[in-house]
mmCIF file of C-alpha atoms in Angstrom:
data_model
loop_
_atom_site.group_PDB
_atom_site.id
_atom_site.type_symbol
_atom_site.label_atom_id
_atom_site.label_comp_id
_atom_site.label_asym_id
_atom_site.label_seq_id
_atom_site.Cartn_x
_atom_site.Cartn_y
_atom_site.Cartn_z
ATOM 1 C CA MET A 25 66.978 -141.954 -99.332
ATOM 2 C CA ALA A 26 64.379 -140.369 -101.607
ATOM 3 C CA THR A 27 64.404 -136.604 -102.042
ATOM 4 C CA PRO A 28 61.565 -135.132 -99.928
ATOM 5 C CA PRO A 29 59.053 -132.772 -101.530
ATOM 6 C CA VAL A 30 59.855 -129.061 -101.300
ATOM 7 C CA SER A 31 58.324 -127.508 -98.181
ATOM 8 C CA PRO A 32 57.602 -123.797 -97.634
ATOM 9 C CA PHE A 33 57.350 -124.175 -93.821
ATOM 10 C CA TYR A 34 60.623 -122.509 -92.799
ATOM 11 C CA ALA A 35 60.360 -119.933 -95.570
ATOM 12 C CA HIS A 36 57.064 -118.885 -93.963
ATOM 13 C CA LEU A 37 58.774 -118.573 -90.565
ATOM 14 C CA SER A 38 61.584 -116.487 -92.067
ATOM 15 C CA ARG A 39 58.982 -113.885 -93.057
ATOM 16 C CA LEU A 40 58.168 -113.162 -89.402
ATOM 17 C CA ARG A 41 60.864 -110.472 -89.664
ATOM 18 C CA PHE A 42 58.549 -108.501 -91.981
ATOM 19 C CA ILE A 43 55.556 -108.560 -89.623
ATOM 20 C CA LYS A 44 55.510 -105.526 -87.378
ATOM 21 C CA ARG A 45 54.174 -105.645 -83.846
ATOM 22 C CA TRP A 46 52.240 -102.882 -82.088
ATOM 23 C CA GLY A 47 50.749 -101.887 -85.434
ATOM 24 C CA LEU A 48 48.097 -99.555 -83.998
ATOM 25 C CA MET A 49 50.633 -97.500 -82.042
ATOM 26 C CA ARG A 50 53.363 -95.025 -82.893
ATOM 27 C CA ASN A 51 56.675 -96.706 -82.092
ATOM 28 C CA ALA A 52 59.963 -94.977 -81.315
ATOM 29 C CA THR A 53 61.663 -98.265 -82.237
ATOM 30 C CA GLU A 54 59.790 -100.744 -84.411
ATOM 31 C CA GLU A 55 59.685 -104.376 -83.395
ATOM 32 C CA ASP A 56 58.939 -107.356 -85.616
ATOM 33 C CA VAL A 57 57.600 -110.775 -84.686
ATOM 34 C CA ALA A 58 60.953 -112.507 -85.285
ATOM 35 C CA GLN A 59 62.674 -110.159 -82.811
ATOM 36 C CA HIS A 60 59.878 -110.626 -80.318
ATOM 37 C CA SER A 61 59.994 -114.423 -80.637
ATOM 38 C CA TRP A 62 63.744 -114.440 -79.989
ATOM 39 C CA GLU A 63 63.355 -112.231 -76.909
ATOM 40 C CA VAL A 64 60.499 -114.355 -75.539
ATOM 41 C CA ALA A 65 62.612 -117.486 -76.064
ATOM 42 C CA VAL A 66 65.553 -115.953 -74.164
ATOM 43 C CA LEU A 67 63.300 -114.801 -71.320
ATOM 44 C CA ALA A 68 61.457 -118.134 -71.180
ATOM 45 C CA HIS A 69 64.801 -119.956 -71.047
ATOM 46 C CA ALA A 70 65.875 -117.689 -68.172
ATOM 47 C CA LEU A 71 62.630 -118.312 -66.276
ATOM 48 C CA ALA A 72 62.990 -122.059 -66.793
ATOM 49 C CA LEU A 73 66.606 -121.974 -65.556
ATOM 50 C CA ILE A 74 65.390 -120.134 -62.457
ATOM 51 C CA ALA A 75 62.649 -122.743 -62.026
ATOM 52 C CA ARG A 76 65.142 -125.606 -62.283
ATOM 53 C CA ASP A 77 68.330 -124.264 -60.723
ATOM 54 C CA VAL A 78 66.990 -121.840 -58.092
ATOM 55 C CA LEU A 79 63.579 -123.284 -57.221
ATOM 56 C CA GLY A 80 64.415 -126.968 -57.789
ATOM 57 C CA LYS A 81 61.576 -127.715 -60.196
ATOM 58 C CA PRO A 82 61.901 -130.544 -62.750
ATOM 59 C CA ILE A 83 61.806 -128.652 -66.040
ATOM 60 C CA ASP A 84 63.806 -128.595 -69.283
ATOM 61 C CA PRO A 85 64.856 -124.997 -70.120
ATOM 62 C CA ASN A 86 65.727 -125.970 -73.706
ATOM 63 C CA ALA A 87 62.232 -127.361 -74.311
ATOM 64 C CA VAL A 88 60.691 -124.197 -72.854
ATOM 65 C CA ALA A 89 62.900 -121.987 -75.046
ATOM 66 C CA THR A 90 61.948 -123.981 -78.148
ATOM 67 C CA ARG A 91 58.247 -123.638 -77.420
ATOM 68 C CA ALA A 92 58.714 -119.914 -76.869
ATOM 69 C CA LEU A 93 60.477 -119.580 -80.238
ATOM 70 C CA PHE A 94 57.387 -121.000 -81.929
ATOM 71 C CA HIS A 95 54.736 -119.320 -79.749
ATOM 72 C CA ASP A 96 53.787 -116.794 -82.462
ATOM 73 C CA ALA A 97 54.658 -118.938 -85.504
ATOM 74 C CA THR A 98 51.125 -118.726 -86.908
ATOM 75 C CA GLU A 99 51.592 -114.970 -87.309
ATOM 76 C CA ALA A 100 53.667 -115.834 -90.370
ATOM 77 C CA ILE A 101 50.232 -116.374 -91.975
ATOM 78 C CA THR A 102 47.818 -114.271 -89.901
ATOM 79 C CA GLY A 103 50.050 -111.288 -89.208
ATOM 80 C CA ASP A 104 50.121 -109.741 -85.738
ATOM 81 C CA LEU A 105 46.536 -109.280 -84.618
ATOM 82 C CA PRO A 106 46.304 -106.110 -82.488
ATOM 83 C CA THR A 107 45.464 -106.742 -78.819
ATOM 84 C CA PRO A 108 42.124 -104.836 -78.945
ATOM 85 C CA VAL A 109 41.017 -107.231 -81.699
ATOM 86 C CA LYS A 110 42.629 -110.455 -80.501
ATOM 87 C CA TYR A 111 41.392 -110.228 -76.919
ATOM 88 C CA SER A 112 38.043 -108.518 -77.350
ATOM 89 C CA PRO A 113 35.240 -110.661 -75.876
ATOM 90 C CA ALA A 114 33.651 -111.047 -79.314
ATOM 91 C CA MET A 115 36.870 -112.160 -81.025
ATOM 92 C CA ARG A 116 38.819 -114.138 -78.374
ATOM 93 C CA GLN A 117 37.357 -117.544 -79.259
ATOM 94 C CA ALA A 118 37.410 -116.875 -83.001
ATOM 95 C CA THR A 119 41.063 -115.797 -83.032
ATOM 96 C CA ALA A 120 42.086 -118.779 -80.878
ATOM 97 C CA HIS A 121 40.302 -121.103 -83.308
ATOM 98 C CA LEU A 122 41.896 -119.349 -86.296
ATOM 99 C CA GLU A 123 45.394 -119.668 -84.795
ATOM 100 C CA ASP A 124 44.805 -123.367 -84.063
ATOM 101 C CA GLN A 125 43.626 -124.037 -87.619
ATOM 102 C CA ILE A 126 46.502 -122.081 -89.162
ATOM 103 C CA GLY A 127 48.949 -123.968 -86.944
ATOM 104 C CA GLN A 128 47.622 -127.324 -88.125
ATOM 105 C CA GLU A 129 47.813 -126.216 -91.762
ATOM 106 C CA MET A 130 51.395 -125.021 -91.301
ATOM 107 C CA ILE A 131 52.476 -128.312 -89.725
ATOM 108 C CA LYS A 132 51.048 -130.174 -92.717
ATOM 109 C CA LEU A 133 53.531 -128.268 -94.901
ATOM 110 C CA LEU A 134 56.391 -130.209 -93.286
ATOM 111 C CA PRO A 135 57.686 -133.600 -94.441
ATOM 112 C CA ALA A 136 55.816 -136.248 -92.435
ATOM 113 C CA PRO A 137 58.804 -137.351 -90.297
ATOM 114 C CA LEU A 138 59.287 -133.787 -89.015
ATOM 115 C CA GLN A 139 55.647 -133.039 -88.198
ATOM 116 C CA PRO A 140 55.475 -134.544 -84.667
ATOM 117 C CA GLY A 141 58.594 -132.699 -83.479
ATOM 118 C CA VAL A 142 57.420 -129.324 -84.729
ATOM 119 C CA GLN A 143 53.853 -129.912 -83.578
ATOM 120 C CA SER A 144 55.035 -130.474 -80.002
ATOM 121 C CA ALA A 145 56.736 -127.062 -80.177
ATOM 122 C CA MET A 146 53.914 -125.176 -81.922
ATOM 123 C CA ASP A 147 50.738 -126.737 -80.508
ATOM 124 C CA HIS A 148 50.041 -124.968 -77.205
ATOM 125 C CA THR A 149 47.635 -127.744 -76.161
ATOM 126 C CA GLN A 150 50.557 -130.193 -76.055
ATOM 127 C CA TRP A 151 52.662 -128.079 -73.689
ATOM 128 C CA PRO A 152 52.995 -129.148 -70.036
ATOM 129 C CA GLU A 153 51.106 -126.645 -67.881
ATOM 130 C CA HIS A 154 54.112 -125.152 -66.089
ATOM 131 C CA GLU A 155 56.016 -124.730 -69.372
ATOM 132 C CA ALA A 156 53.003 -122.962 -70.879
ATOM 133 C CA GLN A 157 52.863 -120.652 -67.838
ATOM 134 C CA LEU A 158 56.526 -119.742 -68.249
ATOM 135 C CA VAL A 159 56.145 -119.019 -71.978
ATOM 136 C CA LYS A 160 53.097 -116.833 -71.276
ATOM 137 C CA ALA A 161 54.972 -115.056 -68.488
ATOM 138 C CA ALA A 162 57.960 -114.472 -70.789
ATOM 139 C CA ASP A 163 55.623 -113.125 -73.492
ATOM 140 C CA ARG A 164 54.116 -110.634 -71.046
ATOM 141 C CA LEU A 165 57.547 -109.726 -69.708
ATOM 142 C CA ALA A 166 58.855 -109.026 -73.228
ATOM 143 C CA ALA A 167 55.836 -106.814 -73.981
ATOM 144 C CA TRP A 168 56.275 -104.911 -70.703
ATOM 145 C CA LEU A 169 59.994 -104.387 -71.341
ATOM 146 C CA LYS A 170 59.135 -103.063 -74.813
ATOM 147 C CA CYS A 171 56.661 -100.610 -73.282
ATOM 148 C CA ARG A 172 59.224 -99.506 -70.682
ATOM 149 C CA ALA A 173 61.796 -98.914 -73.419
ATOM 150 C CA GLU A 174 59.333 -96.809 -75.414
ATOM 151 C CA LEU A 175 58.585 -94.731 -72.320
ATOM 152 C CA ARG A 176 62.326 -94.181 -71.752
ATOM 153 C CA TYR A 177 62.493 -92.858 -75.322
ATOM 154 C CA GLY A 178 59.821 -90.327 -74.354
ATOM 155 C CA ASN A 179 57.007 -92.080 -76.220
ATOM 156 C CA ARG A 180 53.926 -91.657 -74.001
ATOM 157 C CA GLU A 181 51.873 -93.691 -76.502
ATOM 158 C CA PHE A 182 52.854 -96.775 -74.464
ATOM 159 C CA GLU A 183 51.842 -95.514 -70.997
ATOM 160 C CA GLN A 184 48.499 -97.280 -70.844
ATOM 161 C CA ALA A 185 49.831 -100.505 -72.357
ATOM 162 C CA ALA A 186 52.667 -100.553 -69.800
ATOM 163 C CA GLN A 187 50.181 -100.151 -66.947
ATOM 164 C CA GLN A 188 47.849 -102.848 -68.284
ATOM 165 C CA ILE A 189 50.645 -105.362 -68.849
ATOM 166 C CA GLU A 190 52.193 -104.639 -65.437
ATOM 167 C CA ARG A 191 48.815 -105.338 -63.802
ATOM 168 C CA LYS A 192 48.660 -108.672 -65.664
ATOM 169 C CA ILE A 193 52.184 -109.565 -64.534
ATOM 170 C CA LEU A 194 51.293 -108.772 -60.917
ATOM 171 C CA GLU A 195 47.993 -110.687 -61.150
ATOM 172 C CA HIS A 196 49.770 -113.786 -62.455
ATOM 173 C CA MET A 197 53.067 -113.363 -60.618
ATOM 174 C CA LEU A 198 55.208 -116.501 -60.669
ATOM 175 C CA PRO A 199 58.194 -116.955 -58.343
ATOM 176 C CA GLU A 200 60.391 -117.261 -61.431
ATOM 177 C CA VAL A 201 59.233 -113.856 -62.672
ATOM 178 C CA ARG A 202 59.728 -112.275 -59.212
ATOM 179 C CA TYR A 203 63.302 -113.591 -59.128
ATOM 180 C CA PHE A 204 63.963 -112.335 -62.678
ATOM 181 C CA LEU A 205 62.580 -108.866 -61.962
ATOM 182 C CA ASP A 206 64.545 -108.536 -58.706
ATOM 183 C CA THR A 207 67.800 -109.864 -60.176
ATOM 184 C CA PHE A 208 67.802 -108.654 -63.777
ATOM 185 C CA GLY A 209 65.032 -106.062 -64.036
ATOM 186 C CA PRO A 210 66.904 -102.991 -62.720
ATOM 187 C CA ALA A 211 69.612 -103.307 -65.403
ATOM 188 C CA TYR A 212 67.045 -102.717 -68.167
ATOM 189 C CA ASP A 213 66.883 -99.056 -67.122
ATOM 190 C CA LEU A 214 70.647 -98.526 -67.470
ATOM 191 C CA THR A 215 72.457 -96.877 -70.358
ATOM 192 C CA LEU A 216 75.049 -98.838 -72.338
ATOM 193 C CA ASP A 217 77.885 -97.034 -70.536
ATOM 194 C CA SER A 218 76.435 -97.995 -67.152
ATOM 195 C CA LEU A 219 75.968 -101.598 -68.275
ATOM 196 C CA MET A 220 79.580 -101.768 -69.431
ATOM 197 C CA ARG A 221 80.807 -100.365 -66.116
ATOM 198 C CA GLY A 222 78.712 -102.979 -64.284
ATOM 199 C CA GLU A 223 76.753 -100.403 -62.315
#
């Protein structure tokens, strides 16, 4: 087997740990894109397990978790675009186009045999609709949990963001998210001692 050309693809992804999220806000605890991607993947996996094992839907939790891991992969190149920029009416289409183009360029960095497998994880347009909904829901849930944590630390900077994200969660409430919030949500407000005691 011939030696493949050197690829910088995964080295790019490893730099997600250096890209800070919530860059326009004062954070009590900083969060980077690698941490966020891991948390979204865990939450998306949980939502997909609920979909499959509680609600009886035909879905692959491992595929959903993989897509969630890669949902912000393009930020290895673009950085984390602040929400007021990314979702402003003037910029929404432009940023979506930029992310799509960057994603395609990143995939081209891979050896040809690996491109289809990574593209199916990175390219949002290839995701089945229900999987995409679960990844989006997990992304919102992770952001809301971050805001709640900041508020517990006494950081009122996140009050408005918490309210806005909670409204979005309620507007787009999925049964998987309702189950997660009812079953696992209350424990997020506990201290470590309370968690260890199983309270």
